[in-house]
Amino acid sequence: MALNRDADASRLAAESLAEDDPTGWFERLYAEAASGDAIVPWDRDQPNPILVEWAARRELNGVGRALVIGCGYGQDAEFVARLGYATTAFDISPTAIGEVRQRFPESLVTYVVADLLDPPPVWQGAFDLVVEAITVQSMPVSVRDIAIANIRRAVAPGGQLIVISGFRPEGAEVSGPPWPLTPSEIDSFGADGLRAAAIELDPQTQRWQAEFRRTER
């Protein structure tokens, strides 16, 4: 029988949403995974290949500060740090942050516990590169506008944002997590001074790759 990697996330998300707690299931999932009772479906041994390909095409110089949203076990954050950025990465789950520090004890990344729905005010406009890979799609639609707005606000003048997500047609109902992003949700990252530089949808993988830039300095 094929392993359903999303089963534990779906179970815990349903319980959390029933308690009107849209993000509490993340810590529950990581805590159960730490005790061997659950699988974190996005746990991988390598950084997101879409992020790697995007960075290679852009020939990023690694100058400045970077923020990795919902870092989980840290593969994307470690990749961004290897590009040369002074990297901060956060997750709402203390268990996840504890685990990532153990996995990468010599890391140059600053790993912190933080909530995307209420991020530290000092992060506003502070990062030259912001990486959002599949975090927003793991959050229910009820909190999505807040999450997207807080991601936008973290981009510094002259900075850029990369968004990676699954695709969902406008108006389509899905039983998440995940709840992939619609075209209008992807477009909504381009506000508050951010403008879309490139928005691509891979028809085979049904994955978004979108880049936004803040042009004012």
mmCIF file of C-alpha atoms in Angstrom:
data_model
loop_
_atom_site.group_PDB
_atom_site.id
_atom_site.type_symbol
_atom_site.label_atom_id
_atom_site.label_comp_id
_atom_site.label_asym_id
_atom_site.label_seq_id
_atom_site.Cartn_x
_atom_site.Cartn_y
_atom_site.Cartn_z
ATOM 1 C CA MET A 1 0.000 0.000 0.000
ATOM 2 C CA ALA A 2 1.355 3.433 -0.959
ATOM 3 C CA LEU A 3 2.250 5.694 1.929
ATOM 4 C CA ASN A 4 0.012 8.750 2.269
ATOM 5 C CA ARG A 5 2.512 11.409 3.331
ATOM 6 C CA ASP A 6 -0.260 13.976 3.830
ATOM 7 C CA ALA A 7 -2.395 11.857 6.171
ATOM 8 C CA ASP A 8 -0.975 13.142 9.468
ATOM 9 C CA ALA A 9 -1.024 16.769 8.344
ATOM 10 C CA SER A 10 -4.637 16.426 7.189
ATOM 11 C CA ARG A 11 -5.713 14.822 10.463
ATOM 12 C CA LEU A 12 -4.051 17.399 12.689
ATOM 13 C CA ALA A 13 -5.128 20.344 10.538
ATOM 14 C CA ALA A 14 -8.748 19.209 10.730
ATOM 15 C CA GLU A 15 -8.528 18.994 14.519
ATOM 16 C CA SER A 16 -6.887 22.400 14.763
ATOM 17 C CA LEU A 17 -9.395 24.102 12.469
ATOM 18 C CA ALA A 18 -12.254 22.563 14.448
ATOM 19 C CA GLU A 19 -10.821 24.363 17.469
ATOM 20 C CA ASP A 20 -10.648 27.650 15.491
ATOM 21 C CA ASP A 21 -6.855 27.496 15.641
ATOM 22 C CA PRO A 22 -5.698 27.782 12.000
ATOM 23 C CA THR A 23 -1.972 27.333 12.644
ATOM 24 C CA GLY A 24 -1.753 25.283 15.840
ATOM 25 C CA TRP A 25 -1.475 22.040 13.922
ATOM 26 C CA PHE A 26 2.063 22.832 12.783
ATOM 27 C CA GLU A 27 3.519 22.380 16.256
ATOM 28 C CA ARG A 28 1.370 19.304 16.822
ATOM 29 C CA LEU A 29 2.667 17.774 13.599
ATOM 30 C CA TYR A 30 6.325 18.448 14.356
ATOM 31 C CA ALA A 31 5.912 17.243 17.948
ATOM 32 C CA GLU A 32 4.331 13.988 16.814
ATOM 33 C CA ALA A 33 7.029 13.573 14.169
ATOM 34 C CA ALA A 34 9.703 14.041 16.845
ATOM 35 C CA SER A 35 8.213 11.141 18.790
ATOM 36 C CA GLY A 36 7.889 8.975 15.660
ATOM 37 C CA ASP A 37 4.098 9.164 15.522
ATOM 38 C CA ALA A 38 3.688 11.301 12.392
ATOM 39 C CA ILE A 39 5.288 12.225 9.066
ATOM 40 C CA VAL A 40 6.016 15.786 8.030
ATOM 41 C CA PRO A 41 5.082 15.609 4.319
ATOM 42 C CA TRP A 42 7.420 18.396 3.194
ATOM 43 C CA ASP A 43 10.502 16.982 4.933
ATOM 44 C CA ARG A 44 13.134 16.487 2.234
ATOM 45 C CA ASP A 45 16.894 15.940 2.099
ATOM 46 C CA GLN A 46 17.434 18.722 -0.446
ATOM 47 C CA PRO A 47 16.234 22.300 -0.940
ATOM 48 C CA ASN A 48 13.203 22.911 -3.110
ATOM 49 C CA PRO A 49 14.382 22.255 -6.701
ATOM 50 C CA ILE A 50 12.320 25.151 -8.026
ATOM 51 C CA LEU A 51 14.166 27.498 -5.664
ATOM 52 C CA VAL A 52 17.521 26.055 -6.724
ATOM 53 C CA GLU A 53 16.700 26.458 -10.424
ATOM 54 C CA TRP A 54 15.388 29.990 -9.904
ATOM 55 C CA ALA A 55 18.525 31.048 -8.049
ATOM 56 C CA ALA A 56 20.753 29.561 -10.748
ATOM 57 C CA ARG A 57 18.954 31.487 -13.479
ATOM 58 C CA ARG A 58 19.147 34.752 -11.559
ATOM 59 C CA GLU A 59 22.865 34.422 -10.718
ATOM 60 C CA LEU A 60 22.199 35.935 -7.305
ATOM 61 C CA ASN A 61 25.153 37.721 -5.729
ATOM 62 C CA GLY A 62 24.236 36.868 -2.144
ATOM 63 C CA VAL A 63 24.600 40.460 -0.965
ATOM 64 C CA GLY A 64 22.309 41.545 1.847
ATOM 65 C CA ARG A 65 19.822 39.879 4.157
ATOM 66 C CA ALA A 66 17.401 37.058 3.395
ATOM 67 C CA LEU A 67 14.294 35.754 5.154
ATOM 68 C CA VAL A 68 12.967 32.221 4.680
ATOM 69 C CA ILE A 69 9.276 31.861 5.544
ATOM 70 C CA GLY A 70 8.134 28.752 7.442
ATOM 71 C CA CYS A 71 11.553 27.136 7.302
ATOM 72 C CA GLY A 72 10.610 23.732 8.742
ATOM 73 C CA TYR A 73 13.718 21.575 8.887
ATOM 74 C CA GLY A 74 15.875 24.149 7.149
ATOM 75 C CA GLN A 75 16.937 22.829 3.745
ATOM 76 C CA ASP A 76 15.848 25.971 1.883
ATOM 77 C CA ALA A 77 17.372 28.246 4.512
ATOM 78 C CA GLU A 78 20.715 26.464 4.370
ATOM 79 C CA PHE A 79 20.685 26.764 0.580
ATOM 80 C CA VAL A 80 19.995 30.501 0.730
ATOM 81 C CA ALA A 81 22.793 30.963 3.263
ATOM 82 C CA ARG A 82 25.183 29.124 0.939
ATOM 83 C CA LEU A 83 24.398 31.751 -1.690
ATOM 84 C CA GLY A 84 26.014 34.263 0.655
ATOM 85 C CA TYR A 85 23.005 35.960 2.248
ATOM 86 C CA ALA A 86 22.880 36.765 5.947
ATOM 87 C CA THR A 87 19.869 34.516 6.440
ATOM 88 C CA THR A 88 17.104 34.520 9.007
ATOM 89 C CA ALA A 89 14.630 31.642 8.928
ATOM 90 C CA PHE A 90 11.601 31.107 11.102
ATOM 91 C CA ASP A 91 8.864 28.662 11.880
ATOM 92 C CA ILE A 92 5.882 28.825 14.203
ATOM 93 C CA SER A 93 6.813 25.440 15.643
ATOM 94 C CA PRO A 94 9.358 25.444 18.496
ATOM 95 C CA THR A 95 9.871 21.726 17.898
ATOM 96 C CA ALA A 96 10.819 22.355 14.265
ATOM 97 C CA ILE A 97 13.296 25.059 15.239
ATOM 98 C CA GLY A 98 14.837 22.827 17.891
ATOM 99 C CA GLU A 99 15.205 20.022 15.366
ATOM 100 C CA VAL A 100 16.748 22.205 12.666
ATOM 101 C CA ARG A 101 19.346 23.522 15.090
ATOM 102 C CA GLN A 102 20.311 19.929 15.857
ATOM 103 C CA ARG A 103 20.459 19.013 12.174
ATOM 104 C CA PHE A 104 22.701 21.972 11.330
ATOM 105 C CA PRO A 105 24.700 22.696 14.506
ATOM 106 C CA GLU A 106 27.326 24.744 12.609
ATOM 107 C CA SER A 107 24.782 26.697 10.582
ATOM 108 C CA LEU A 108 25.223 30.368 9.765
ATOM 109 C CA VAL A 109 21.433 30.774 9.595
ATOM 110 C CA THR A 110 19.643 32.559 12.418
ATOM 111 C CA TYR A 111 16.733 30.229 13.228
ATOM 112 C CA VAL A 112 13.917 31.709 15.302
ATOM 113 C CA VAL A 113 10.393 30.852 16.412
ATOM 114 C CA ALA A 114 7.944 33.364 14.963
ATOM 115 C CA ASP A 115 4.387 33.612 13.669
ATOM 116 C CA LEU A 116 3.771 34.721 10.081
ATOM 117 C CA LEU A 117 0.422 36.138 11.194
ATOM 118 C CA ASP A 118 2.185 38.377 13.748
ATOM 119 C CA PRO A 119 5.849 38.770 12.754
ATOM 120 C CA PRO A 120 8.363 40.962 14.595
ATOM 121 C CA PRO A 121 7.899 44.622 13.593
ATOM 122 C CA VAL A 122 11.649 44.967 12.956
ATOM 123 C CA TRP A 123 11.311 42.627 9.981
ATOM 124 C CA GLN A 124 9.246 45.126 8.029
ATOM 125 C CA GLY A 125 11.188 46.254 4.974
ATOM 126 C CA ALA A 126 14.337 44.542 6.280
ATOM 127 C CA PHE A 127 15.183 41.802 3.763
ATOM 128 C CA ASP A 128 16.747 41.964 0.326
ATOM 129 C CA LEU A 129 15.501 38.465 -0.517
ATOM 130 C CA VAL A 130 12.361 36.827 0.875
ATOM 131 C CA VAL A 131 11.697 33.157 0.111
ATOM 132 C CA GLU A 132 8.160 31.817 0.415
ATOM 133 C CA ALA A 133 8.010 28.153 -0.611
ATOM 134 C CA ILE A 134 4.744 26.259 0.077
ATOM 135 C CA THR A 135 4.069 27.870 3.460
ATOM 136 C CA VAL A 136 1.076 30.025 2.538
ATOM 137 C CA GLN A 137 -0.598 27.107 0.753
ATOM 138 C CA SER A 138 -0.461 25.152 4.020
ATOM 139 C CA MET A 139 -2.523 27.856 5.748
ATOM 140 C CA PRO A 140 -6.315 28.006 5.454
ATOM 141 C CA VAL A 141 -7.885 30.621 3.230
ATOM 142 C CA SER A 142 -9.297 32.463 6.261
ATOM 143 C CA VAL A 143 -5.837 33.778 7.225
ATOM 144 C CA ARG A 144 -4.249 33.967 3.798
ATOM 145 C CA ASP A 145 -4.629 37.695 3.208
ATOM 146 C CA ILE A 146 -2.822 38.468 6.471
ATOM 147 C CA ALA A 147 -0.034 36.009 5.705
ATOM 148 C CA ILE A 148 0.536 37.365 2.202
ATOM 149 C CA ALA A 149 0.516 40.972 3.406
ATOM 150 C CA ASN A 150 3.126 40.231 6.075
ATOM 151 C CA ILE A 151 5.362 38.534 3.509
ATOM 152 C CA ARG A 152 5.117 41.573 1.233
ATOM 153 C CA ARG A 153 6.038 43.924 4.054
ATOM 154 C CA ALA A 154 9.281 42.083 4.800
ATOM 155 C CA VAL A 155 10.816 42.962 1.409
ATOM 156 C CA ALA A 156 13.306 45.818 1.592
ATOM 157 C CA PRO A 157 13.449 48.675 -0.918
ATOM 158 C CA GLY A 158 15.095 47.245 -4.016
ATOM 159 C CA GLY A 159 14.539 43.716 -2.715
ATOM 160 C CA GLN A 160 12.855 40.696 -4.251
ATOM 161 C CA LEU A 161 10.443 37.937 -3.276
ATOM 162 C CA ILE A 162 10.226 34.428 -4.708
ATOM 163 C CA VAL A 163 6.944 32.531 -4.236
ATOM 164 C CA ILE A 164 6.624 28.790 -4.888
ATOM 165 C CA SER A 165 3.262 27.081 -4.543
ATOM 166 C CA GLY A 166 0.867 24.571 -5.974
ATOM 167 C CA PHE A 167 -1.900 25.742 -8.304
ATOM 168 C CA ARG A 168 -5.630 25.862 -7.649
ATOM 169 C CA PRO A 169 -8.200 27.197 -10.160
ATOM 170 C CA GLU A 170 -10.273 30.189 -9.122
ATOM 171 C CA GLY A 171 -13.282 29.102 -7.089
ATOM 172 C CA ALA A 172 -12.126 25.497 -6.725
ATOM 173 C CA GLU A 173 -12.765 23.910 -3.338
ATOM 174 C CA VAL A 174 -10.079 21.588 -2.012
ATOM 175 C CA SER A 175 -9.784 19.586 1.161
ATOM 176 C CA GLY A 176 -6.430 20.642 2.536
ATOM 177 C CA PRO A 177 -3.836 20.921 3.613
ATOM 178 C CA PRO A 178 -2.479 22.011 1.313
ATOM 179 C CA TRP A 179 -4.785 24.637 -0.123
ATOM 180 C CA PRO A 180 -2.823 25.668 -3.256
ATOM 181 C CA LEU A 181 -2.885 29.247 -4.471
ATOM 182 C CA THR A 182 -5.228 30.593 -7.120
ATOM 183 C CA PRO A 183 -4.083 33.057 -9.811
ATOM 184 C CA SER A 184 -5.628 35.964 -7.896
ATOM 185 C CA GLU A 185 -3.832 34.921 -4.697
ATOM 186 C CA ILE A 186 -0.513 34.800 -6.535
ATOM 187 C CA ASP A 187 -1.244 38.215 -8.031
ATOM 188 C CA SER A 188 -1.999 39.618 -4.560
ATOM 189 C CA PHE A 189 1.676 39.404 -3.611
ATOM 190 C CA GLY A 190 2.175 42.270 -6.051
ATOM 191 C CA ALA A 191 0.908 45.129 -3.884
ATOM 192 C CA ASP A 192 2.211 47.656 -1.326
ATOM 193 C CA GLY A 193 5.064 48.640 -3.643
ATOM 194 C CA LEU A 194 5.869 45.147 -4.912
ATOM 195 C CA ARG A 195 5.506 44.480 -8.611
ATOM 196 C CA ALA A 196 5.496 41.170 -10.457
ATOM 197 C CA ALA A 197 8.713 40.538 -12.383
ATOM 198 C CA ALA A 198 7.732 37.052 -13.561
ATOM 199 C CA ILE A 199 4.841 34.683 -12.842
ATOM 200 C CA GLU A 200 5.083 31.199 -14.292
ATOM 201 C CA LEU A 201 2.907 28.103 -13.946
ATOM 202 C CA ASP A 202 4.465 24.781 -14.908
ATOM 203 C CA PRO A 203 1.668 22.860 -16.668
ATOM 204 C CA GLN A 204 3.210 19.493 -15.814
ATOM 205 C CA THR A 205 3.872 19.962 -12.106
ATOM 206 C CA GLN A 206 1.054 22.489 -11.575
ATOM 207 C CA ARG A 207 3.448 24.625 -9.562
ATOM 208 C CA TRP A 208 3.684 28.391 -9.411
ATOM 209 C CA GLN A 209 7.015 30.169 -9.566
ATOM 210 C CA ALA A 210 6.542 33.888 -9.107
ATOM 211 C CA GLU A 211 9.024 36.700 -8.577
ATOM 212 C CA PHE A 212 8.188 40.138 -7.217
ATOM 213 C CA ARG A 213 10.393 43.194 -6.739
ATOM 214 C CA ARG A 214 10.143 46.338 -4.712
ATOM 215 C CA THR A 215 11.412 49.038 -7.006
ATOM 216 C CA GLU A 216 11.516 52.081 -4.735
ATOM 217 C CA ARG A 217 14.640 52.810 -2.721
#
